[in-house]
Amino acid sequence: MEAFLGIIIGILMTLGIVTYFKSFKRKQLVKSQSVLLLDKIKTVCKFITVEGDFAEIYHYEDVKERFLKLISSKKKALVVINAKAYVGYDLSKIELVAENDKKKILLQHFPQPEVLSIETNLNYYDKSDGLFNKFEATDLTDLHKEAKQHIQEKIPESGLIEIARKEALETILLMETIVETIGWKLDYSALKIEDKPIKKLQ
């Protein structure tokens, strides 16, 4: 009887382990599929044509005054910013009209190049606290924001926008290839790519 009971318990445990691993694998598959889908959506909507590397030195200084401004305390840091800026096109902003009878897609509007993202890596040197003005976690967060803004302001003079604007036709030709794979044609003959100010990254 004990042997029979042991066999039953063993079978139940085996079934439990198998069920657990199957559900675990199923969750992994669903997660992988969702990640893949999100990557595809991002690739289609945000088309990066140019990327640029920046290395900047940023001087940070903050002064606080106490006792009717008779005593001041200064914290400062020398920040080396290594950043990568991605410039390209948000393809969700294009305007397309389909002519079903002619199997033709009319491209009526193509967006301006814009800064799609900025990745920053900060290294701190010569970092010093004041007597009653010390570095806090919020200061480092603000420093990251200031560093990103600093790089944002450097992008227009870097030439990345002009390079991306020249890549507009290449982007349109890529869209044309995609359209042609299903037997349609992309008509962009009436398209005008205007020279407008660059939209800043929010």
JSON list of C-alpha atoms in Angstrom, two decimals:
[
{"chain": "A", "resi": 1, "resn": "MET", "atom": "CA", "xyz": [0.00, 0.00, 0.00]},
{"chain": "A", "resi": 2, "resn": "GLU", "atom": "CA", "xyz": [2.80, 2.39, 0.90]},
{"chain": "A", "resi": 3, "resn": "ALA", "atom": "CA", "xyz": [4.56, 1.61, -2.38]},
{"chain": "A", "resi": 4, "resn": "PHE", "atom": "CA", "xyz": [1.37, 2.34, -4.32]},
{"chain": "A", "resi": 5, "resn": "LEU", "atom": "CA", "xyz": [0.89, 5.61, -2.43]},
{"chain": "A", "resi": 6, "resn": "GLY", "atom": "CA", "xyz": [4.50, 6.55, -3.15]},
{"chain": "A", "resi": 7, "resn": "ILE", "atom": "CA", "xyz": [3.98, 5.93, -6.87]},
{"chain": "A", "resi": 8, "resn": "ILE", "atom": "CA", "xyz": [0.85, 8.14, -6.87]},
{"chain": "A", "resi": 9, "resn": "ILE", "atom": "CA", "xyz": [2.67, 10.95, -5.08]},
{"chain": "A", "resi": 10, "resn": "GLY", "atom": "CA", "xyz": [5.61, 10.63, -7.49]},
{"chain": "A", "resi": 11, "resn": "ILE", "atom": "CA", "xyz": [3.31, 10.83, -10.51]},
{"chain": "A", "resi": 12, "resn": "LEU", "atom": "CA", "xyz": [1.53, 13.91, -9.10]},
{"chain": "A", "resi": 13, "resn": "MET", "atom": "CA", "xyz": [4.84, 15.64, -8.38]},
{"chain": "A", "resi": 14, "resn": "THR", "atom": "CA", "xyz": [6.11, 14.85, -11.89]},
{"chain": "A", "resi": 15, "resn": "LEU", "atom": "CA", "xyz": [2.91, 16.22, -13.43]},
{"chain": "A", "resi": 16, "resn": "GLY", "atom": "CA", "xyz": [3.22, 19.36, -11.30]},
{"chain": "A", "resi": 17, "resn": "ILE", "atom": "CA", "xyz": [6.84, 19.93, -12.36]},
{"chain": "A", "resi": 18, "resn": "VAL", "atom": "CA", "xyz": [6.05, 19.34, -16.06]},
{"chain": "A", "resi": 19, "resn": "THR", "atom": "CA", "xyz": [3.04, 21.71, -15.90]},
{"chain": "A", "resi": 20, "resn": "TYR", "atom": "CA", "xyz": [5.16, 24.38, -14.20]},
{"chain": "A", "resi": 21, "resn": "PHE", "atom": "CA", "xyz": [7.92, 24.21, -16.84]},
{"chain": "A", "resi": 22, "resn": "LYS", "atom": "CA", "xyz": [5.40, 24.26, -19.69]},
{"chain": "A", "resi": 23, "resn": "SER", "atom": "CA", "xyz": [3.69, 27.37, -18.29]},
{"chain": "A", "resi": 24, "resn": "PHE", "atom": "CA", "xyz": [7.11, 28.97, -17.70]},
{"chain": "A", "resi": 25, "resn": "LYS", "atom": "CA", "xyz": [8.18, 28.31, -21.30]},
{"chain": "A", "resi": 26, "resn": "ARG", "atom": "CA", "xyz": [4.83, 29.63, -22.56]},
{"chain": "A", "resi": 27, "resn": "LYS", "atom": "CA", "xyz": [5.31, 32.85, -20.59]},
{"chain": "A", "resi": 28, "resn": "GLN", "atom": "CA", "xyz": [8.83, 33.23, -21.99]},
{"chain": "A", "resi": 29, "resn": "LEU", "atom": "CA", "xyz": [7.53, 32.74, -25.54]},
{"chain": "A", "resi": 30, "resn": "VAL", "atom": "CA", "xyz": [4.77, 35.31, -25.07]},
{"chain": "A", "resi": 31, "resn": "LYS", "atom": "CA", "xyz": [7.24, 37.76, -23.56]},
{"chain": "A", "resi": 32, "resn": "SER", "atom": "CA", "xyz": [9.72, 37.24, -26.42]},
{"chain": "A", "resi": 33, "resn": "GLN", "atom": "CA", "xyz": [6.97, 37.72, -28.97]},
{"chain": "A", "resi": 34, "resn": "SER", "atom": "CA", "xyz": [5.76, 40.93, -27.31]},
{"chain": "A", "resi": 35, "resn": "VAL", "atom": "CA", "xyz": [9.33, 42.31, -27.14]},
{"chain": "A", "resi": 36, "resn": "LEU", "atom": "CA", "xyz": [9.87, 41.44, -30.80]},
{"chain": "A", "resi": 37, "resn": "LEU", "atom": "CA", "xyz": [6.59, 43.12, -31.73]},
{"chain": "A", "resi": 38, "resn": "LEU", "atom": "CA", "xyz": [7.47, 46.29, -29.81]},
{"chain": "A", "resi": 39, "resn": "ASP", "atom": "CA", "xyz": [10.91, 46.40, -31.45]},
{"chain": "A", "resi": 40, "resn": "LYS", "atom": "CA", "xyz": [9.30, 46.13, -34.89]},
{"chain": "A", "resi": 41, "resn": "ILE", "atom": "CA", "xyz": [6.83, 48.92, -34.10]},
{"chain": "A", "resi": 42, "resn": "LYS", "atom": "CA", "xyz": [9.62, 51.17, -32.85]},
{"chain": "A", "resi": 43, "resn": "THR", "atom": "CA", "xyz": [11.74, 50.40, -35.93]},
{"chain": "A", "resi": 44, "resn": "VAL", "atom": "CA", "xyz": [8.91, 51.35, -38.27]},
{"chain": "A", "resi": 45, "resn": "CYS", "atom": "CA", "xyz": [7.82, 54.50, -36.42]},
{"chain": "A", "resi": 46, "resn": "LYS", "atom": "CA", "xyz": [11.24, 55.87, -35.50]},
{"chain": "A", "resi": 47, "resn": "PHE", "atom": "CA", "xyz": [13.66, 55.53, -38.39]},
{"chain": "A", "resi": 48, "resn": "ILE", "atom": "CA", "xyz": [17.19, 56.55, -37.35]},
{"chain": "A", "resi": 49, "resn": "THR", "atom": "CA", "xyz": [19.33, 57.72, -40.26]},
{"chain": "A", "resi": 50, "resn": "VAL", "atom": "CA", "xyz": [22.22, 59.41, -38.43]},
{"chain": "A", "resi": 51, "resn": "GLU", "atom": "CA", "xyz": [23.91, 58.99, -35.08]},
{"chain": "A", "resi": 52, "resn": "GLY", "atom": "CA", "xyz": [26.60, 61.17, -33.57]},
{"chain": "A", "resi": 53, "resn": "ASP", "atom": "CA", "xyz": [28.98, 60.88, -30.62]},
{"chain": "A", "resi": 54, "resn": "PHE", "atom": "CA", "xyz": [29.65, 63.81, -28.32]},
{"chain": "A", "resi": 55, "resn": "ALA", "atom": "CA", "xyz": [32.28, 64.34, -25.64]},
{"chain": "A", "resi": 56, "resn": "GLU", "atom": "CA", "xyz": [31.80, 67.52, -23.65]},
{"chain": "A", "resi": 57, "resn": "ILE", "atom": "CA", "xyz": [33.16, 69.00, -20.42]},
{"chain": "A", "resi": 58, "resn": "TYR", "atom": "CA", "xyz": [30.49, 70.61, -18.28]},
{"chain": "A", "resi": 59, "resn": "HIS", "atom": "CA", "xyz": [31.23, 72.79, -15.25]},
{"chain": "A", "resi": 60, "resn": "TYR", "atom": "CA", "xyz": [28.57, 72.52, -12.56]},
{"chain": "A", "resi": 61, "resn": "GLU", "atom": "CA", "xyz": [28.41, 74.98, -9.71]},
{"chain": "A", "resi": 62, "resn": "ASP", "atom": "CA", "xyz": [25.75, 75.75, -7.12]},
{"chain": "A", "resi": 63, "resn": "VAL", "atom": "CA", "xyz": [26.00, 78.39, -4.39]},
{"chain": "A", "resi": 64, "resn": "LYS", "atom": "CA", "xyz": [23.72, 78.69, -1.39]},
{"chain": "A", "resi": 65, "resn": "GLU", "atom": "CA", "xyz": [23.74, 81.66, 0.97]},
{"chain": "A", "resi": 66, "resn": "ARG", "atom": "CA", "xyz": [22.76, 81.76, 4.63]},
{"chain": "A", "resi": 67, "resn": "PHE", "atom": "CA", "xyz": [22.44, 84.32, 7.41]},
{"chain": "A", "resi": 68, "resn": "LEU", "atom": "CA", "xyz": [21.29, 87.26, 5.28]},
{"chain": "A", "resi": 69, "resn": "LYS", "atom": "CA", "xyz": [23.75, 86.32, 2.54]},
{"chain": "A", "resi": 70, "resn": "LEU", "atom": "CA", "xyz": [26.71, 86.79, 4.88]},
{"chain": "A", "resi": 71, "resn": "ILE", "atom": "CA", "xyz": [27.87, 83.17, 4.50]},
{"chain": "A", "resi": 72, "resn": "SER", "atom": "CA", "xyz": [27.89, 81.22, 1.25]},
{"chain": "A", "resi": 73, "resn": "SER", "atom": "CA", "xyz": [28.50, 77.57, 0.56]},
{"chain": "A", "resi": 74, "resn": "LYS", "atom": "CA", "xyz": [29.43, 76.24, -2.88]},
{"chain": "A", "resi": 75, "resn": "LYS", "atom": "CA", "xyz": [29.29, 72.76, -4.30]},
{"chain": "A", "resi": 76, "resn": "LYS", "atom": "CA", "xyz": [30.87, 72.09, -7.67]},
{"chain": "A", "resi": 77, "resn": "ALA", "atom": "CA", "xyz": [31.83, 69.36, -10.06]},
{"chain": "A", "resi": 78, "resn": "LEU", "atom": "CA", "xyz": [33.60, 68.91, -13.34]},
{"chain": "A", "resi": 79, "resn": "VAL", "atom": "CA", "xyz": [31.40, 66.63, -15.45]},
{"chain": "A", "resi": 80, "resn": "VAL", "atom": "CA", "xyz": [32.60, 64.80, -18.55]},
{"chain": "A", "resi": 81, "resn": "ILE", "atom": "CA", "xyz": [29.63, 64.01, -20.76]},
{"chain": "A", "resi": 82, "resn": "ASN", "atom": "CA", "xyz": [29.85, 61.16, -23.23]},
{"chain": "A", "resi": 83, "resn": "ALA", "atom": "CA", "xyz": [26.69, 61.09, -25.30]},
{"chain": "A", "resi": 84, "resn": "LYS", "atom": "CA", "xyz": [25.20, 59.53, -28.40]},
{"chain": "A", "resi": 85, "resn": "ALA", "atom": "CA", "xyz": [22.49, 61.40, -30.30]},
{"chain": "A", "resi": 86, "resn": "TYR", "atom": "CA", "xyz": [20.15, 59.69, -32.74]},
{"chain": "A", "resi": 87, "resn": "VAL", "atom": "CA", "xyz": [18.61, 61.78, -35.51]},
{"chain": "A", "resi": 88, "resn": "GLY", "atom": "CA", "xyz": [16.06, 60.60, -38.02]},
{"chain": "A", "resi": 89, "resn": "TYR", "atom": "CA", "xyz": [12.39, 60.55, -38.91]},
{"chain": "A", "resi": 90, "resn": "ASP", "atom": "CA", "xyz": [9.19, 59.79, -37.07]},
{"chain": "A", "resi": 91, "resn": "LEU", "atom": "CA", "xyz": [7.38, 57.84, -39.80]},
{"chain": "A", "resi": 92, "resn": "SER", "atom": "CA", "xyz": [4.12, 58.00, -37.87]},
{"chain": "A", "resi": 93, "resn": "LYS", "atom": "CA", "xyz": [3.91, 61.63, -39.04]},
{"chain": "A", "resi": 94, "resn": "ILE", "atom": "CA", "xyz": [3.85, 60.86, -42.76]},
{"chain": "A", "resi": 95, "resn": "GLU", "atom": "CA", "xyz": [0.64, 61.42, -44.73]},
{"chain": "A", "resi": 96, "resn": "LEU", "atom": "CA", "xyz": [-0.34, 58.66, -47.15]},
{"chain": "A", "resi": 97, "resn": "VAL", "atom": "CA", "xyz": [-3.34, 58.31, -49.44]},
{"chain": "A", "resi": 98, "resn": "ALA", "atom": "CA", "xyz": [-4.18, 55.00, -51.13]},
{"chain": "A", "resi": 99, "resn": "GLU", "atom": "CA", "xyz": [-5.53, 54.75, -54.65]},
{"chain": "A", "resi": 100, "resn": "ASN", "atom": "CA", "xyz": [-6.91, 51.22, -54.56]},
{"chain": "A", "resi": 101, "resn": "ASP", "atom": "CA", "xyz": [-7.92, 51.02, -58.22]},
{"chain": "A", "resi": 102, "resn": "LYS", "atom": "CA", "xyz": [-4.40, 51.93, -59.34]},
{"chain": "A", "resi": 103, "resn": "LYS", "atom": "CA", "xyz": [-2.61, 50.07, -56.54]},
{"chain": "A", "resi": 104, "resn": "LYS", "atom": "CA", "xyz": [-0.79, 53.26, -55.75]},
{"chain": "A", "resi": 105, "resn": "ILE", "atom": "CA", "xyz": [0.20, 54.96, -52.50]},
{"chain": "A", "resi": 106, "resn": "LEU", "atom": "CA", "xyz": [0.51, 58.76, -52.62]},
{"chain": "A", "resi": 107, "resn": "LEU", "atom": "CA", "xyz": [3.06, 60.21, -50.22]},
{"chain": "A", "resi": 108, "resn": "GLN", "atom": "CA", "xyz": [1.68, 63.69, -49.50]},
{"chain": "A", "resi": 109, "resn": "HIS", "atom": "CA", "xyz": [3.75, 64.75, -46.51]},
{"chain": "A", "resi": 110, "resn": "PHE", "atom": "CA", "xyz": [7.13, 63.68, -45.18]},
{"chain": "A", "resi": 111, "resn": "PRO", "atom": "CA", "xyz": [8.28, 64.87, -41.72]},
{"chain": "A", "resi": 112, "resn": "GLN", "atom": "CA", "xyz": [11.34, 66.92, -40.92]},
{"chain": "A", "resi": 113, "resn": "PRO", "atom": "CA", "xyz": [14.35, 65.20, -39.33]},
{"chain": "A", "resi": 114, "resn": "GLU", "atom": "CA", "xyz": [14.38, 65.41, -35.56]},
{"chain": "A", "resi": 115, "resn": "VAL", "atom": "CA", "xyz": [16.38, 64.27, -32.57]},
{"chain": "A", "resi": 116, "resn": "LEU", "atom": "CA", "xyz": [14.81, 60.93, -31.68]},
{"chain": "A", "resi": 117, "resn": "SER", "atom": "CA", "xyz": [16.84, 60.20, -28.56]},
{"chain": "A", "resi": 118, "resn": "ILE", "atom": "CA", "xyz": [19.96, 61.14, -26.62]},
{"chain": "A", "resi": 119, "resn": "GLU", "atom": "CA", "xyz": [21.88, 58.66, -24.48]},
{"chain": "A", "resi": 120, "resn": "THR", "atom": "CA", "xyz": [24.22, 60.20, -21.90]},
{"chain": "A", "resi": 121, "resn": "ASN", "atom": "CA", "xyz": [26.93, 58.80, -19.68]},
{"chain": "A", "resi": 122, "resn": "LEU", "atom": "CA", "xyz": [28.34, 61.14, -17.04]},
{"chain": "A", "resi": 123, "resn": "ASN", "atom": "CA", "xyz": [31.67, 60.92, -15.23]},
{"chain": "A", "resi": 124, "resn": "TYR", "atom": "CA", "xyz": [32.28, 63.24, -12.28]},
{"chain": "A", "resi": 125, "resn": "TYR", "atom": "CA", "xyz": [35.68, 64.77, -11.50]},
{"chain": "A", "resi": 126, "resn": "ASP", "atom": "CA", "xyz": [36.79, 67.36, -8.95]},
{"chain": "A", "resi": 127, "resn": "LYS", "atom": "CA", "xyz": [33.49, 66.93, -7.12]},
{"chain": "A", "resi": 128, "resn": "SER", "atom": "CA", "xyz": [33.33, 68.86, -3.87]},
{"chain": "A", "resi": 129, "resn": "ASP", "atom": "CA", "xyz": [30.59, 69.66, -1.35]},
{"chain": "A", "resi": 130, "resn": "GLY", "atom": "CA", "xyz": [30.04, 72.93, 0.45]},
{"chain": "A", "resi": 131, "resn": "LEU", "atom": "CA", "xyz": [29.80, 73.22, 4.23]},
{"chain": "A", "resi": 132, "resn": "PHE", "atom": "CA", "xyz": [25.98, 73.23, 4.18]},
{"chain": "A", "resi": 133, "resn": "ASN", "atom": "CA", "xyz": [25.49, 72.60, 0.48]},
{"chain": "A", "resi": 134, "resn": "LYS", "atom": "CA", "xyz": [26.10, 68.94, -0.29]},
{"chain": "A", "resi": 135, "resn": "PHE", "atom": "CA", "xyz": [25.33, 66.83, -3.35]},
{"chain": "A", "resi": 136, "resn": "GLU", "atom": "CA", "xyz": [22.03, 64.97, -3.10]},
{"chain": "A", "resi": 137, "resn": "ALA", "atom": "CA", "xyz": [20.43, 62.32, -5.34]},
{"chain": "A", "resi": 138, "resn": "THR", "atom": "CA", "xyz": [18.15, 64.99, -6.82]},
{"chain": "A", "resi": 139, "resn": "ASP", "atom": "CA", "xyz": [21.22, 67.01, -7.84]},
{"chain": "A", "resi": 140, "resn": "LEU", "atom": "CA", "xyz": [22.54, 64.10, -9.90]},
{"chain": "A", "resi": 141, "resn": "THR", "atom": "CA", "xyz": [19.12, 63.70, -11.57]},
{"chain": "A", "resi": 142, "resn": "ASP", "atom": "CA", "xyz": [19.10, 67.41, -12.43]},
{"chain": "A", "resi": 143, "resn": "LEU", "atom": "CA", "xyz": [22.66, 67.13, -13.71]},
{"chain": "A", "resi": 144, "resn": "HIS", "atom": "CA", "xyz": [21.61, 64.39, -16.12]},
{"chain": "A", "resi": 145, "resn": "LYS", "atom": "CA", "xyz": [18.79, 66.61, -17.41]},
{"chain": "A", "resi": 146, "resn": "GLU", "atom": "CA", "xyz": [21.16, 69.56, -17.82]},
{"chain": "A", "resi": 147, "resn": "ALA", "atom": "CA", "xyz": [23.71, 67.35, -19.59]},
{"chain": "A", "resi": 148, "resn": "LYS", "atom": "CA", "xyz": [21.07, 66.12, -22.05]},
{"chain": "A", "resi": 149, "resn": "GLN", "atom": "CA", "xyz": [19.94, 69.71, -22.67]},
{"chain": "A", "resi": 150, "resn": "HIS", "atom": "CA", "xyz": [23.58, 70.73, -23.19]},
{"chain": "A", "resi": 151, "resn": "ILE", "atom": "CA", "xyz": [24.02, 68.07, -25.86]},
{"chain": "A", "resi": 152, "resn": "GLN", "atom": "CA", "xyz": [20.66, 69.03, -27.41]},
{"chain": "A", "resi": 153, "resn": "GLU", "atom": "CA", "xyz": [21.95, 72.56, -27.91]},
{"chain": "A", "resi": 154, "resn": "LYS", "atom": "CA", "xyz": [25.13, 71.25, -29.55]},
{"chain": "A", "resi": 155, "resn": "ILE", "atom": "CA", "xyz": [23.31, 69.14, -32.17]},
{"chain": "A", "resi": 156, "resn": "PRO", "atom": "CA", "xyz": [22.32, 71.93, -34.63]},
{"chain": "A", "resi": 157, "resn": "GLU", "atom": "CA", "xyz": [25.94, 73.04, -35.02]},
{"chain": "A", "resi": 158, "resn": "SER", "atom": "CA", "xyz": [27.18, 69.45, -35.34]},
{"chain": "A", "resi": 159, "resn": "GLY", "atom": "CA", "xyz": [25.81, 68.98, -38.88]},
{"chain": "A", "resi": 160, "resn": "LEU", "atom": "CA", "xyz": [23.80, 65.88, -37.94]},
{"chain": "A", "resi": 161, "resn": "ILE", "atom": "CA", "xyz": [20.49, 67.48, -38.97]},
{"chain": "A", "resi": 162, "resn": "GLU", "atom": "CA", "xyz": [21.80, 68.41, -42.41]},
{"chain": "A", "resi": 163, "resn": "ILE", "atom": "CA", "xyz": [23.12, 64.89, -42.93]},
{"chain": "A", "resi": 164, "resn": "ALA", "atom": "CA", "xyz": [19.76, 63.42, -41.87]},
{"chain": "A", "resi": 165, "resn": "ARG", "atom": "CA", "xyz": [17.92, 65.77, -44.23]},
{"chain": "A", "resi": 166, "resn": "LYS", "atom": "CA", "xyz": [20.04, 64.48, -47.12]},
{"chain": "A", "resi": 167, "resn": "GLU", "atom": "CA", "xyz": [19.05, 60.95, -46.12]},
{"chain": "A", "resi": 168, "resn": "ALA", "atom": "CA", "xyz": [15.34, 61.77, -46.58]},
{"chain": "A", "resi": 169, "resn": "LEU", "atom": "CA", "xyz": [15.32, 60.42, -50.14]},
{"chain": "A", "resi": 170, "resn": "GLU", "atom": "CA", "xyz": [17.00, 57.20, -49.00]},
{"chain": "A", "resi": 171, "resn": "THR", "atom": "CA", "xyz": [14.26, 56.78, -46.40]},
{"chain": "A", "resi": 172, "resn": "ILE", "atom": "CA", "xyz": [11.56, 57.33, -49.03]},
{"chain": "A", "resi": 173, "resn": "LEU", "atom": "CA", "xyz": [13.23, 54.81, -51.35]},
{"chain": "A", "resi": 174, "resn": "LEU", "atom": "CA", "xyz": [13.20, 52.29, -48.51]},
{"chain": "A", "resi": 175, "resn": "MET", "atom": "CA", "xyz": [9.45, 52.89, -48.11]},
{"chain": "A", "resi": 176, "resn": "GLU", "atom": "CA", "xyz": [9.07, 52.43, -51.85]},
{"chain": "A", "resi": 177, "resn": "THR", "atom": "CA", "xyz": [10.79, 49.05, -51.67]},
{"chain": "A", "resi": 178, "resn": "ILE", "atom": "CA", "xyz": [8.47, 47.96, -48.85]},
{"chain": "A", "resi": 179, "resn": "VAL", "atom": "CA", "xyz": [5.39, 49.04, -50.85]},
{"chain": "A", "resi": 180, "resn": "GLU", "atom": "CA", "xyz": [6.63, 47.24, -53.97]},
{"chain": "A", "resi": 181, "resn": "THR", "atom": "CA", "xyz": [6.93, 43.92, -52.12]},
{"chain": "A", "resi": 182, "resn": "ILE", "atom": "CA", "xyz": [3.10, 43.69, -52.15]},
{"chain": "A", "resi": 183, "resn": "GLY", "atom": "CA", "xyz": [2.82, 44.75, -55.78]},
{"chain": "A", "resi": 184, "resn": "TRP", "atom": "CA", "xyz": [1.91, 48.42, -55.21]},
{"chain": "A", "resi": 185, "resn": "LYS", "atom": "CA", "xyz": [3.70, 51.63, -56.19]},
{"chain": "A", "resi": 186, "resn": "LEU", "atom": "CA", "xyz": [4.73, 54.61, -54.08]},
{"chain": "A", "resi": 187, "resn": "ASP", "atom": "CA", "xyz": [4.16, 58.00, -55.72]},
{"chain": "A", "resi": 188, "resn": "TYR", "atom": "CA", "xyz": [6.18, 60.82, -54.14]},
{"chain": "A", "resi": 189, "resn": "SER", "atom": "CA", "xyz": [6.48, 63.03, -57.24]},
{"chain": "A", "resi": 190, "resn": "ALA", "atom": "CA", "xyz": [4.49, 65.88, -55.66]},
{"chain": "A", "resi": 191, "resn": "LEU", "atom": "CA", "xyz": [6.39, 65.76, -52.38]},
{"chain": "A", "resi": 192, "resn": "LYS", "atom": "CA", "xyz": [8.22, 68.83, -51.13]},
{"chain": "A", "resi": 193, "resn": "ILE", "atom": "CA", "xyz": [10.63, 68.48, -48.26]},
{"chain": "A", "resi": 194, "resn": "GLU", "atom": "CA", "xyz": [10.68, 71.90, -46.63]},
{"chain": "A", "resi": 195, "resn": "ASP", "atom": "CA", "xyz": [13.57, 73.40, -44.71]},
{"chain": "A", "resi": 196, "resn": "LYS", "atom": "CA", "xyz": [12.10, 74.07, -41.27]},
{"chain": "A", "resi": 197, "resn": "PRO", "atom": "CA", "xyz": [13.59, 74.62, -37.81]},
{"chain": "A", "resi": 198, "resn": "ILE", "atom": "CA", "xyz": [14.46, 71.43, -36.00]},
{"chain": "A", "resi": 199, "resn": "LYS", "atom": "CA", "xyz": [12.07, 70.23, -33.36]},
{"chain": "A", "resi": 200, "resn": "LYS", "atom": "CA", "xyz": [13.78, 69.71, -30.02]},
{"chain": "A", "resi": 201, "resn": "LEU", "atom": "CA", "xyz": [13.62, 66.48, -28.08]},
{"chain": "A", "resi": 202, "resn": "GLN", "atom": "CA", "xyz": [11.01, 66.65, -25.31]}
]
